[in-house]
Tab-separated table of C-alpha atoms and ligand atoms in Angstrom:
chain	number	residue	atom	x	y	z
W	17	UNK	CA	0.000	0.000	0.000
W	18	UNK	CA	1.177	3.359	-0.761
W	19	UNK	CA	2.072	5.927	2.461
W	20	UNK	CA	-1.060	7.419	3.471
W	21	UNK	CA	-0.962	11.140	3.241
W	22	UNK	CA	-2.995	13.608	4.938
W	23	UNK	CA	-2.503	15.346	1.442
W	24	UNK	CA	-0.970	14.208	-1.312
W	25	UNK	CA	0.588	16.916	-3.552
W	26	UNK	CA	3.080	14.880	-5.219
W	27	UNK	CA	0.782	11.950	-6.487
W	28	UNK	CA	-1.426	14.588	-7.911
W	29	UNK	CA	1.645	16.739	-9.709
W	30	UNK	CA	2.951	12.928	-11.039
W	31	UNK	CA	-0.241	12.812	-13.162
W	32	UNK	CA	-0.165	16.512	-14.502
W	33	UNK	CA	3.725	16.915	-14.811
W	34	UNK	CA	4.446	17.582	-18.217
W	35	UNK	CA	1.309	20.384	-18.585
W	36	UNK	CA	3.164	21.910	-15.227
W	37	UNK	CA	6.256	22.015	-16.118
W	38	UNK	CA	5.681	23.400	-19.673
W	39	UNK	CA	3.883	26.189	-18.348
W	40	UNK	CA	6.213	27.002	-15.475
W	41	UNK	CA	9.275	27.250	-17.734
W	42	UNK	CA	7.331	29.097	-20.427
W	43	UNK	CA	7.138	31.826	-17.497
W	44	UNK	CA	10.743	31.768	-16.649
W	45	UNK	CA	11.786	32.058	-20.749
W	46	UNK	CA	9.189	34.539	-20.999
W	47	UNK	CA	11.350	36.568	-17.665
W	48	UNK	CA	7.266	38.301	-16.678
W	49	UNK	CA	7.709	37.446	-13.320
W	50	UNK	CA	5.469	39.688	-11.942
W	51	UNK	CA	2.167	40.289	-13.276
W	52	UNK	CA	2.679	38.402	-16.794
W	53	UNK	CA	0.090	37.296	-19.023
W	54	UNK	CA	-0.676	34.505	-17.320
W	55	UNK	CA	-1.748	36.290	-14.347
W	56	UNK	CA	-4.262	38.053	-17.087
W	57	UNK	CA	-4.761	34.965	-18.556
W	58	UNK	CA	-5.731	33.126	-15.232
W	59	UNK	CA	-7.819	35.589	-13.845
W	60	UNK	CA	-10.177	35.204	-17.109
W	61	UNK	CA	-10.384	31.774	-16.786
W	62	UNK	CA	-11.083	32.101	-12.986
W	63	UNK	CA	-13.626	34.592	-13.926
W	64	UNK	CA	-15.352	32.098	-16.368
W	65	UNK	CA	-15.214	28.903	-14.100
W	66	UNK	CA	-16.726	31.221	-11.071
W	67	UNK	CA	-19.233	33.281	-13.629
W	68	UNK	CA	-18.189	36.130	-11.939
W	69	UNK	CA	-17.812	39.583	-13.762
W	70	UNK	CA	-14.197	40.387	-11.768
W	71	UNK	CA	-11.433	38.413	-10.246
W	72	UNK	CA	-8.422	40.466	-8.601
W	73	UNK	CA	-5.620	37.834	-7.872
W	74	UNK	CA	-3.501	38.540	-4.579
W	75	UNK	CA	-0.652	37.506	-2.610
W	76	UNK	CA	-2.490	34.796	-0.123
W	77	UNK	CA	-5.897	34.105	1.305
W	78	UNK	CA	-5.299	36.403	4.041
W	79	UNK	CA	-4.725	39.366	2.278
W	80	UNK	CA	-7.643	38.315	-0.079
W	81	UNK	CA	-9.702	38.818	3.210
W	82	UNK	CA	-7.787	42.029	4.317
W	83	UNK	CA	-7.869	43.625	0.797
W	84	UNK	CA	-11.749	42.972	1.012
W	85	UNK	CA	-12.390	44.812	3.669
W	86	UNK	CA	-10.226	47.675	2.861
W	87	UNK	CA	-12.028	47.803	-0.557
W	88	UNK	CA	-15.097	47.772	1.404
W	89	UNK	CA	-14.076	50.899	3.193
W	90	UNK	CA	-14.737	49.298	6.778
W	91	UNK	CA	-13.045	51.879	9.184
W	92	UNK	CA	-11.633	50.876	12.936
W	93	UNK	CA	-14.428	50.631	14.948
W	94	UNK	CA	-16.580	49.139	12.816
W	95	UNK	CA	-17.919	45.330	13.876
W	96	UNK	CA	-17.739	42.643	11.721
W	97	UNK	CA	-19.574	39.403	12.877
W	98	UNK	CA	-17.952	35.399	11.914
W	99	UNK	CA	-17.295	32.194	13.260
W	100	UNK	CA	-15.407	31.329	16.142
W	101	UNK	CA	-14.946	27.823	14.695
W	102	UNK	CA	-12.776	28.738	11.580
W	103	UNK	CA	-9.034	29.285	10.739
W	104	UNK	CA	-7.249	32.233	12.423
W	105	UNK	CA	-7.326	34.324	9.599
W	106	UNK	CA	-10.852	35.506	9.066
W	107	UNK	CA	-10.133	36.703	12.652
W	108	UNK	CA	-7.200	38.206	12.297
W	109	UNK	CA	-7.334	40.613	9.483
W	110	UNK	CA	-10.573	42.119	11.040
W	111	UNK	CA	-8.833	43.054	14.137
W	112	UNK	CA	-5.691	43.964	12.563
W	113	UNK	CA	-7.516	46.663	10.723
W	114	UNK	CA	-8.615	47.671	13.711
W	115	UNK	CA	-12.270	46.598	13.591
W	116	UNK	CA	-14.192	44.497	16.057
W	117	UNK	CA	-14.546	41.059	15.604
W	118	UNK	CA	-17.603	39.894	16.762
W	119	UNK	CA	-18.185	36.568	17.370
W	120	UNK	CA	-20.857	34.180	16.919
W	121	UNK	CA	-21.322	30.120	17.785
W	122	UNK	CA	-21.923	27.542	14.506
W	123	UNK	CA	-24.156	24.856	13.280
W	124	UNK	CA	-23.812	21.336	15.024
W	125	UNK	CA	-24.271	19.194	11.961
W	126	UNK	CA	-22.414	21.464	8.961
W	127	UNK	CA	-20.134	23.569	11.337
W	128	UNK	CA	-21.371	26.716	9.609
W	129	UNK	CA	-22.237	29.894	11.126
W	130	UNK	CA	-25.535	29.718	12.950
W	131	UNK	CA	-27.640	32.578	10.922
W	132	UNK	CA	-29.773	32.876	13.984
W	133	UNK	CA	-26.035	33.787	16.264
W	134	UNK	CA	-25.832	36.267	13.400
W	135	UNK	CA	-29.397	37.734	14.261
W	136	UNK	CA	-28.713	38.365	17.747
W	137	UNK	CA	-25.281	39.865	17.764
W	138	UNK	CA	-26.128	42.478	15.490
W	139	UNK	CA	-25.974	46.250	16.791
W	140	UNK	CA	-26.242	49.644	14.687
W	141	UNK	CA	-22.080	49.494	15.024
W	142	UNK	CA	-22.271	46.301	12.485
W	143	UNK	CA	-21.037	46.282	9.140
W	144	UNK	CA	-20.238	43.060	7.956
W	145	UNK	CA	-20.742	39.460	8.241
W	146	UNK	CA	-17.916	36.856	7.178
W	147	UNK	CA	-19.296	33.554	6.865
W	148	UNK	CA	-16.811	31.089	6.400
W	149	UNK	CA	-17.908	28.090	4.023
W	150	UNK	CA	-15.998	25.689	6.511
W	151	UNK	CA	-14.431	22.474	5.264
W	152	UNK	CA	-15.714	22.169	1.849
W	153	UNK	CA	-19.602	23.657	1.817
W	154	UNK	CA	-21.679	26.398	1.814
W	155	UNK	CA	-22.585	28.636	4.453
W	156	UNK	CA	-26.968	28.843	4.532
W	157	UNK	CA	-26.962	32.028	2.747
W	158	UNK	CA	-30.561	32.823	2.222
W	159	UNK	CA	-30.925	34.120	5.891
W	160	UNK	CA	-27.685	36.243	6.309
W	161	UNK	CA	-28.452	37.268	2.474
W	162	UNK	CA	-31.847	38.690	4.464
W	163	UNK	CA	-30.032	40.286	7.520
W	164	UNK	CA	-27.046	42.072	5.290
W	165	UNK	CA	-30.347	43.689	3.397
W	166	UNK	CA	-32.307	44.989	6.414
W	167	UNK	CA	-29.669	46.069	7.887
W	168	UNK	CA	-27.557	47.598	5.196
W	169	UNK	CA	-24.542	45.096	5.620
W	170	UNK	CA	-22.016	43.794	3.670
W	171	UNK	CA	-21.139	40.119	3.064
W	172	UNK	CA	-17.449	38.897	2.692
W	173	UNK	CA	-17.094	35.169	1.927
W	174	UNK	CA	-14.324	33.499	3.310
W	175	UNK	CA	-14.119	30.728	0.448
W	176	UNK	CA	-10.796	29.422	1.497
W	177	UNK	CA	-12.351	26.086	1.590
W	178	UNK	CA	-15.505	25.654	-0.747
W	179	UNK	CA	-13.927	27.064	-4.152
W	180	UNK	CA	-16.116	25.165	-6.808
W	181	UNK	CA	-18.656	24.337	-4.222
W	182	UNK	CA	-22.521	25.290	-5.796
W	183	UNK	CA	-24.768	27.187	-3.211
W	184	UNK	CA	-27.944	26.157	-4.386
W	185	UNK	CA	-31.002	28.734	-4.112
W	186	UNK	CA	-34.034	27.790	-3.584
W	187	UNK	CA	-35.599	27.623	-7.253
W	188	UNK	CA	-33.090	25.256	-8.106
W	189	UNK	CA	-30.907	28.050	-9.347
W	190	UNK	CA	-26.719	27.179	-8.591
W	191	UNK	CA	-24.031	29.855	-7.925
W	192	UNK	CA	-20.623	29.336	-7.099
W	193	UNK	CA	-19.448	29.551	-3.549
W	194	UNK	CA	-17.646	32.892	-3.045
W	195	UNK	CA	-20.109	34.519	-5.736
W	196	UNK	CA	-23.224	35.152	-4.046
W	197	UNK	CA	-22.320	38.002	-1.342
W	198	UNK	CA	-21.028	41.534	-2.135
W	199	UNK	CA	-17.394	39.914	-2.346
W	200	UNK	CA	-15.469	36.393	-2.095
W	201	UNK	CA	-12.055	35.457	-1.039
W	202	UNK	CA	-9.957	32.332	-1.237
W	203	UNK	CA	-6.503	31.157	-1.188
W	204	UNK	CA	-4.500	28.726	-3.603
W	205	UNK	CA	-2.388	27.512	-0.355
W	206	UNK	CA	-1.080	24.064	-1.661
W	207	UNK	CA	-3.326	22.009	0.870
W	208	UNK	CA	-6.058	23.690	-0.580
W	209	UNK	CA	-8.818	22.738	-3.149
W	210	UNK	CA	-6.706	24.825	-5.794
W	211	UNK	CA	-3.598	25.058	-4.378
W	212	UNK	CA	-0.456	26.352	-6.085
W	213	UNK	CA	3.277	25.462	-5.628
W	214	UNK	CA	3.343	27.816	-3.040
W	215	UNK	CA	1.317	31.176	-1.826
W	216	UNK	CA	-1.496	32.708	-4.039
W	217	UNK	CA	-4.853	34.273	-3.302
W	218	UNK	CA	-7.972	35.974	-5.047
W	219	UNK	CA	-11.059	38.303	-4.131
W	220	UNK	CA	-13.518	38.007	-6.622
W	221	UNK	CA	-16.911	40.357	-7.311
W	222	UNK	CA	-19.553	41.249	-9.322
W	223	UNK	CA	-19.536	45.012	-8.466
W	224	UNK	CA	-17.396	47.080	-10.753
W	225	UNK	CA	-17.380	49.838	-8.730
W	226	UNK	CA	-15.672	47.398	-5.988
W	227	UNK	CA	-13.395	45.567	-8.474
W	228	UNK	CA	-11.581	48.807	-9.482
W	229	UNK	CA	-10.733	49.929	-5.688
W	230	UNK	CA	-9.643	46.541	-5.333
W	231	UNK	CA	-7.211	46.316	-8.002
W	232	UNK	CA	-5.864	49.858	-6.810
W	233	UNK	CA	-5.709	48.550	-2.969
W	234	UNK	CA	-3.571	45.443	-4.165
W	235	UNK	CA	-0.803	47.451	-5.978
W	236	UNK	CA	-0.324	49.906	-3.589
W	237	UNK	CA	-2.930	52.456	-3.963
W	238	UNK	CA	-1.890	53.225	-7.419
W	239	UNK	CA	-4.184	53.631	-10.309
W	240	UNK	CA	-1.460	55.820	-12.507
W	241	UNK	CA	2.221	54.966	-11.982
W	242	UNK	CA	3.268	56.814	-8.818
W	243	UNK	CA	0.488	58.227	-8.060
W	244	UNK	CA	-1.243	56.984	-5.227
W	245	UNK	CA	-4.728	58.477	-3.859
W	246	UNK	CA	-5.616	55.793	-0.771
W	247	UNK	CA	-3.421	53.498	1.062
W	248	UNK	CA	-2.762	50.207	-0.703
W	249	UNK	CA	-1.025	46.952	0.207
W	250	UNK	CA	1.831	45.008	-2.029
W	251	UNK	CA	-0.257	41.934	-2.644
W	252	UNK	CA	0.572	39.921	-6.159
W	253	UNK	CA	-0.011	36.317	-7.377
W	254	UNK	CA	3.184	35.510	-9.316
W	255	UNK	CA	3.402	34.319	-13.156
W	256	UNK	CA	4.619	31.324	-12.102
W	257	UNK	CA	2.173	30.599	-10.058
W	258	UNK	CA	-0.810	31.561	-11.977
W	259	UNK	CA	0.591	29.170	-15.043
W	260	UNK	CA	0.249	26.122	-12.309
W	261	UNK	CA	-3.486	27.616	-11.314
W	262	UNK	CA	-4.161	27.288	-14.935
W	263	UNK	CA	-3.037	24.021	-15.180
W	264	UNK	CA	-5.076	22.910	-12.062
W	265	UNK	CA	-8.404	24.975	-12.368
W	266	UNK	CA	-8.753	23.148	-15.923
W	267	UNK	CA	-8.921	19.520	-13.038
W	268	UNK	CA	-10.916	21.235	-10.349
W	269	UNK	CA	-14.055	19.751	-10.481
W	270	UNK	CA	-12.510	16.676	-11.319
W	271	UNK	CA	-10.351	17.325	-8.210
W	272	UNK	CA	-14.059	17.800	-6.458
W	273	UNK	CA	-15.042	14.564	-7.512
W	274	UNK	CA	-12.770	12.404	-6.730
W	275	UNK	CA	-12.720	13.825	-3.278
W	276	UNK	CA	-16.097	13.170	-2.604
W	277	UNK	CA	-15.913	9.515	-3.921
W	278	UNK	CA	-13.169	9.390	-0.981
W	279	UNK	CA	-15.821	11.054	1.323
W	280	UNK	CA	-18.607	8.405	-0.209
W	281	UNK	CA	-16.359	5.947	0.903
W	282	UNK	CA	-15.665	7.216	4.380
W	283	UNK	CA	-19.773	8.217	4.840
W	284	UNK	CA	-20.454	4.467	3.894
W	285	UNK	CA	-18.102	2.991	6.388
W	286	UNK	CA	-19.569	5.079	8.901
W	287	UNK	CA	-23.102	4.790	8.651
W	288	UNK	CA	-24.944	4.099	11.755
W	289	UNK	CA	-21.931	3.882	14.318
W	290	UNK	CA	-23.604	4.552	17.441
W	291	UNK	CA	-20.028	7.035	18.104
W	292	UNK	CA	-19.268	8.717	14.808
W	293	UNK	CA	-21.128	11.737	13.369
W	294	UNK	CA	-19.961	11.443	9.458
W	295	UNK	CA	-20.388	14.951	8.131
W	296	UNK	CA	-24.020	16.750	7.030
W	297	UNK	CA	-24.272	17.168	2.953
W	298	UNK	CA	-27.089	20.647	3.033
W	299	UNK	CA	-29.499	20.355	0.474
W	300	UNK	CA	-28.420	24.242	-0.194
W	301	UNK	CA	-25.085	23.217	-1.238
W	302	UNK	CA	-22.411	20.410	-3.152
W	303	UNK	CA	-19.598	19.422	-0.765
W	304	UNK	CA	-16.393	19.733	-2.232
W	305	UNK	CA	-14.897	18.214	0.958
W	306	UNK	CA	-11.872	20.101	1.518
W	307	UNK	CA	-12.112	18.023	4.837
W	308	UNK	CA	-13.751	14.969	5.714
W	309	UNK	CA	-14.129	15.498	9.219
W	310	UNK	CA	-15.897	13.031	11.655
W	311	UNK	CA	-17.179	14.161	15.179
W	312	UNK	CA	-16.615	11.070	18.047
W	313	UNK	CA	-18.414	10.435	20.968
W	314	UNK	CA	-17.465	8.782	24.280
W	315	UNK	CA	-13.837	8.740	23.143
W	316	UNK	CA	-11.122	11.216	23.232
W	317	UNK	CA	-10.053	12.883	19.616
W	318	UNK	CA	-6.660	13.057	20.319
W	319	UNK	CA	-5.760	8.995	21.354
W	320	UNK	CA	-7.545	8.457	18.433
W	321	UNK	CA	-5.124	10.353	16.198
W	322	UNK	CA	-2.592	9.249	18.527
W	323	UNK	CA	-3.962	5.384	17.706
W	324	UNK	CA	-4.364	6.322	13.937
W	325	UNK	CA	-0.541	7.539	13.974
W	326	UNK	CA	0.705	4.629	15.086
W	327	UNK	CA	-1.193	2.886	12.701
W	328	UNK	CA	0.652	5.353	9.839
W	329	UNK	CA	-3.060	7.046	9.221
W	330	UNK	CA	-2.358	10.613	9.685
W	331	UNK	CA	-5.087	12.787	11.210
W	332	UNK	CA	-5.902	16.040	11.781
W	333	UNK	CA	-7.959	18.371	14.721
W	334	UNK	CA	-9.331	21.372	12.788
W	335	UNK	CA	-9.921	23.350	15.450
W	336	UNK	CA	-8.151	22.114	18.569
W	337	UNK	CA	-9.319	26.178	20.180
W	338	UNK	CA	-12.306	27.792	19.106
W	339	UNK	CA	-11.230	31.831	18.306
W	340	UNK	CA	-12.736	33.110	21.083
W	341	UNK	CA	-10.600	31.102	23.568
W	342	UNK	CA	-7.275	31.851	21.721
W	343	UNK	CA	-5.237	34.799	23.792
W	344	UNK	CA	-5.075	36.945	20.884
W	345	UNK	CA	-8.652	36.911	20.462
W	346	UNK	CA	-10.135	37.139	24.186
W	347	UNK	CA	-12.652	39.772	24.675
W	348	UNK	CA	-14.642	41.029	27.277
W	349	UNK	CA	-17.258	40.027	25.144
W	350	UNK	CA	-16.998	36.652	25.520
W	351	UNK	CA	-16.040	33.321	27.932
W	352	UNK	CA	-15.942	30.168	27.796
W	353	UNK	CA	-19.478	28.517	27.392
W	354	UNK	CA	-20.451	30.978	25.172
W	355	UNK	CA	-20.569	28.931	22.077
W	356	UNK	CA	-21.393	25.184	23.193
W	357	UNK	CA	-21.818	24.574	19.406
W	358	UNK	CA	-17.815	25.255	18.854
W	359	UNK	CA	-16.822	24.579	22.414
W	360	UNK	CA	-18.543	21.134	21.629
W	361	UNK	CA	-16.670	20.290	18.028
W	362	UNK	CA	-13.109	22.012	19.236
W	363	UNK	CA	-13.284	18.606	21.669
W	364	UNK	CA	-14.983	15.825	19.450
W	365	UNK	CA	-13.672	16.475	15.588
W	366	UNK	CA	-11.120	14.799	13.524
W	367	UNK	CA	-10.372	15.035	10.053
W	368	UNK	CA	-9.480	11.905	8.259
W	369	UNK	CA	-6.826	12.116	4.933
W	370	UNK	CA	-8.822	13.815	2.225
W	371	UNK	CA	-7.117	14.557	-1.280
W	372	UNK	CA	-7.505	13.594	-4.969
W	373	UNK	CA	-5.064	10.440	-4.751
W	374	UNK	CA	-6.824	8.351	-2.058
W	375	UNK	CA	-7.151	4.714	-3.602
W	376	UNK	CA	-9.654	1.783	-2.413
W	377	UNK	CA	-6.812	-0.022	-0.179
W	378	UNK	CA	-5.864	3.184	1.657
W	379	UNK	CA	-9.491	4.131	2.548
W	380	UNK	CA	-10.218	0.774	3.393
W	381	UNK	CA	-7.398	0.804	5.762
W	382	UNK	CA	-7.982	4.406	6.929
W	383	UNK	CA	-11.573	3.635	8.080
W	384	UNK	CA	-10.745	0.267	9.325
W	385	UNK	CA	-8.320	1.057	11.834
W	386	UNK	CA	-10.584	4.125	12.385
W	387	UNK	CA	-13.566	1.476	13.913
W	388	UNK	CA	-10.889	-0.596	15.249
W	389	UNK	CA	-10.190	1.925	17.952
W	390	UNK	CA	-13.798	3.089	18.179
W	391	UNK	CA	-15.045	-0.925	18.954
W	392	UNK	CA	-12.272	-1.497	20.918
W	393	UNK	CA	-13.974	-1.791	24.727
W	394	UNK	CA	-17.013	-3.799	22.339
M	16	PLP	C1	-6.406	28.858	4.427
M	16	PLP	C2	-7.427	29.764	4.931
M	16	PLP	C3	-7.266	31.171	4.903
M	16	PLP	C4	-5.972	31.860	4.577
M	16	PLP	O1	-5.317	31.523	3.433
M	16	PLP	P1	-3.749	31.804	3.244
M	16	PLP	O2	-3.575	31.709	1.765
M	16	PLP	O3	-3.017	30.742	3.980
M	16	PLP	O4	-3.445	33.164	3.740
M	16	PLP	C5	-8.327	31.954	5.318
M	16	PLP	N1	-9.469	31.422	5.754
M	16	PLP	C6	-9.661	30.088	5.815
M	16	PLP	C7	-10.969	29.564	6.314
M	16	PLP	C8	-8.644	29.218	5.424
M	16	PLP	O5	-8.845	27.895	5.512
């Protein structure tokens, strides 16, 4: 049996090697390093597979978020509500722009942001909501779609983790995940759904107004050369990396499928265990299952990934501390037992290997050992 990987990038980049290659040293004879044609040429095709009117490429997920809320003109002070059960990040750029992060507890079954949490935390000092599309699907937009319209708020989607995800409305119609709020975000991180050989980002939108101030923000302020009329940021996605997103947007919903036959796989196994909560699929959205993550009962998380380790099944605990317990993030606001919902999944989730490369043997391995520990006091 092959080494089980919590990710395999290099399996994947075996299959696709020659188109990669090609196209990587194509950039380095062609010496655009920075904002070459196939930046250009990306961002159109980006634009096409999201049917979205503008994508702005950027340095990293994080500054795809940051960038967004610049462009949105959010000013210190403001307070922008999201989940406590997410990746630092979202966090992070709203209170390093000095805003207020506000908050709010999730969704037991999807681990989304609870649209009635939303509800209640809003104040006339609001602004924004972030939901996060956590671990491969959609966020319930419809309601927080219906909040950011009476109360004059904007929506920035953290789509990190859903890109190629379908939010489905309610008459049936589909929309990509990241397209359906004012703006999306989302980073090419390797690990990710469509990852890169190394940092990349993108905000995308449908509002031109929007799109130009972003493109300005990301290269410093600067609409004509060296002239700069607001405060920008240095974010860029390089040639070389935009030739490999290329390359790898033209397999992402292959990507997406063969992740959720994995995820078929692991759901099947699971069925019915009196101990293991196998993850919700929303009839408002696909899964593209950038995780496959489990909640356990009875038993502790971490002896099982110690157990699986052993076993040379990697695991991982997305998120060991909800944001609202982390010390950069404490607030007055807030203590523990605040959020059962998070407090709850921060000590019961694991999430099993999950990439394009898993093969029958491996998951058949990977959930076997998973039920040997879970049956083990049977
Ligand atoms: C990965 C991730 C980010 C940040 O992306 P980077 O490219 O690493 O900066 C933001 N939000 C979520 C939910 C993520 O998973």
């Amino acid at each position: 049996m092959e080494t089980i990987r919590m990710v395999d990038l290099k399996g994947q980049y075996d299959k696709i090697q020659e188109e990669v290659d090609t196209a990587v040293i194509d950039v380095i004879r062609s010496t655009q390093y920075i904002n070459g044609s196939e930046v250009k040429n990306f961002q159109k095709d980006f634009e096409e597979y999201l049917g979205v009117k503008h994508v702005i490429p950027c340095a990293n997920g994080t500054d795809a978020l940051q960038v967004a809320m610049m462009g949105l003109g959010l000013k210190p002070g403001d307070e922008v509500i999201t989940t406590s059960f997410t990746f630092v990040a979202t966090v992070e750029v709203i209170a390093l722009l000095g805003l207020t992060p506000v908050l709010v507890d999730v969704l037991p079954d999807t681990y989304n942001i609870d649209p009635e949490s939303v509800k209640k935390a809003i104040t006339p000092k609001t602004k924004a909501i972030v939901p996060v599309h956590l671990f491969g699907q959609c966020v319930d937009m419809k309601p927080l779609l219906e909040l950011a319209r009476q109360h004059n708020l904007h929506i920035i989607e953290d789509n990190a983790q859903a890109i190629g995800a379908d939010y489905i409305f309610e008459d049936g119609n589909r929309q990509k995940a990241g397209t359906i709020g004012d703006v999306g975000c989302t980073s090419f991180f390797p690990s990710k759904n469509l990852g890169c050989y190394g940092d990349g980002g993108a905000v995308f939108t449908n509002d031109d107004e929007l799109a130009q101030k972003l493109r300005v923000i990301v290269n410093h302020g600067m609409q004509e050369r060296y002239y700069h009329d607001s405060v920008g940021v240095n974010s860029r996605l390089d040639s070389i990396q935009a030739a490999i997103l290329r390359v790898k947007l033209r397999r992402l919903d292959e990507y997406c499928a063969a992740r959720r036959i994995a995820a078929d796989f692991y759901d099947h196994a699971f069925k019915d265990h009196p101990r293991i909560s196998t993850p919700a699929r929303s009839e408002f959205s696909t899964h593209v299952f950038h995780q496959y993550t489990l909640k356990i009962k009875g038993l502790d998380q971490f002896e099982l990934q110690n157990f699986l380790k052993e076993k040379g099944v990697p695991a991982m605990i997305y998120y060991p501390v909800p944001m609202h317990m982390q010390k950069a993030y404490k607030s007055e606001r807030y203590k523990e037992g605040d959020f059962p919902v998070t407090e709850m999944l921060s000590k019961s989730v694991i999430s099993l290997p999950m990439h394009t490369e898993l093969d029958e043997e491996q998951l058949s391995y990977i959930t076997s050992s998973v039920l040997e520990y879970m049956d083990k006091d049977k």
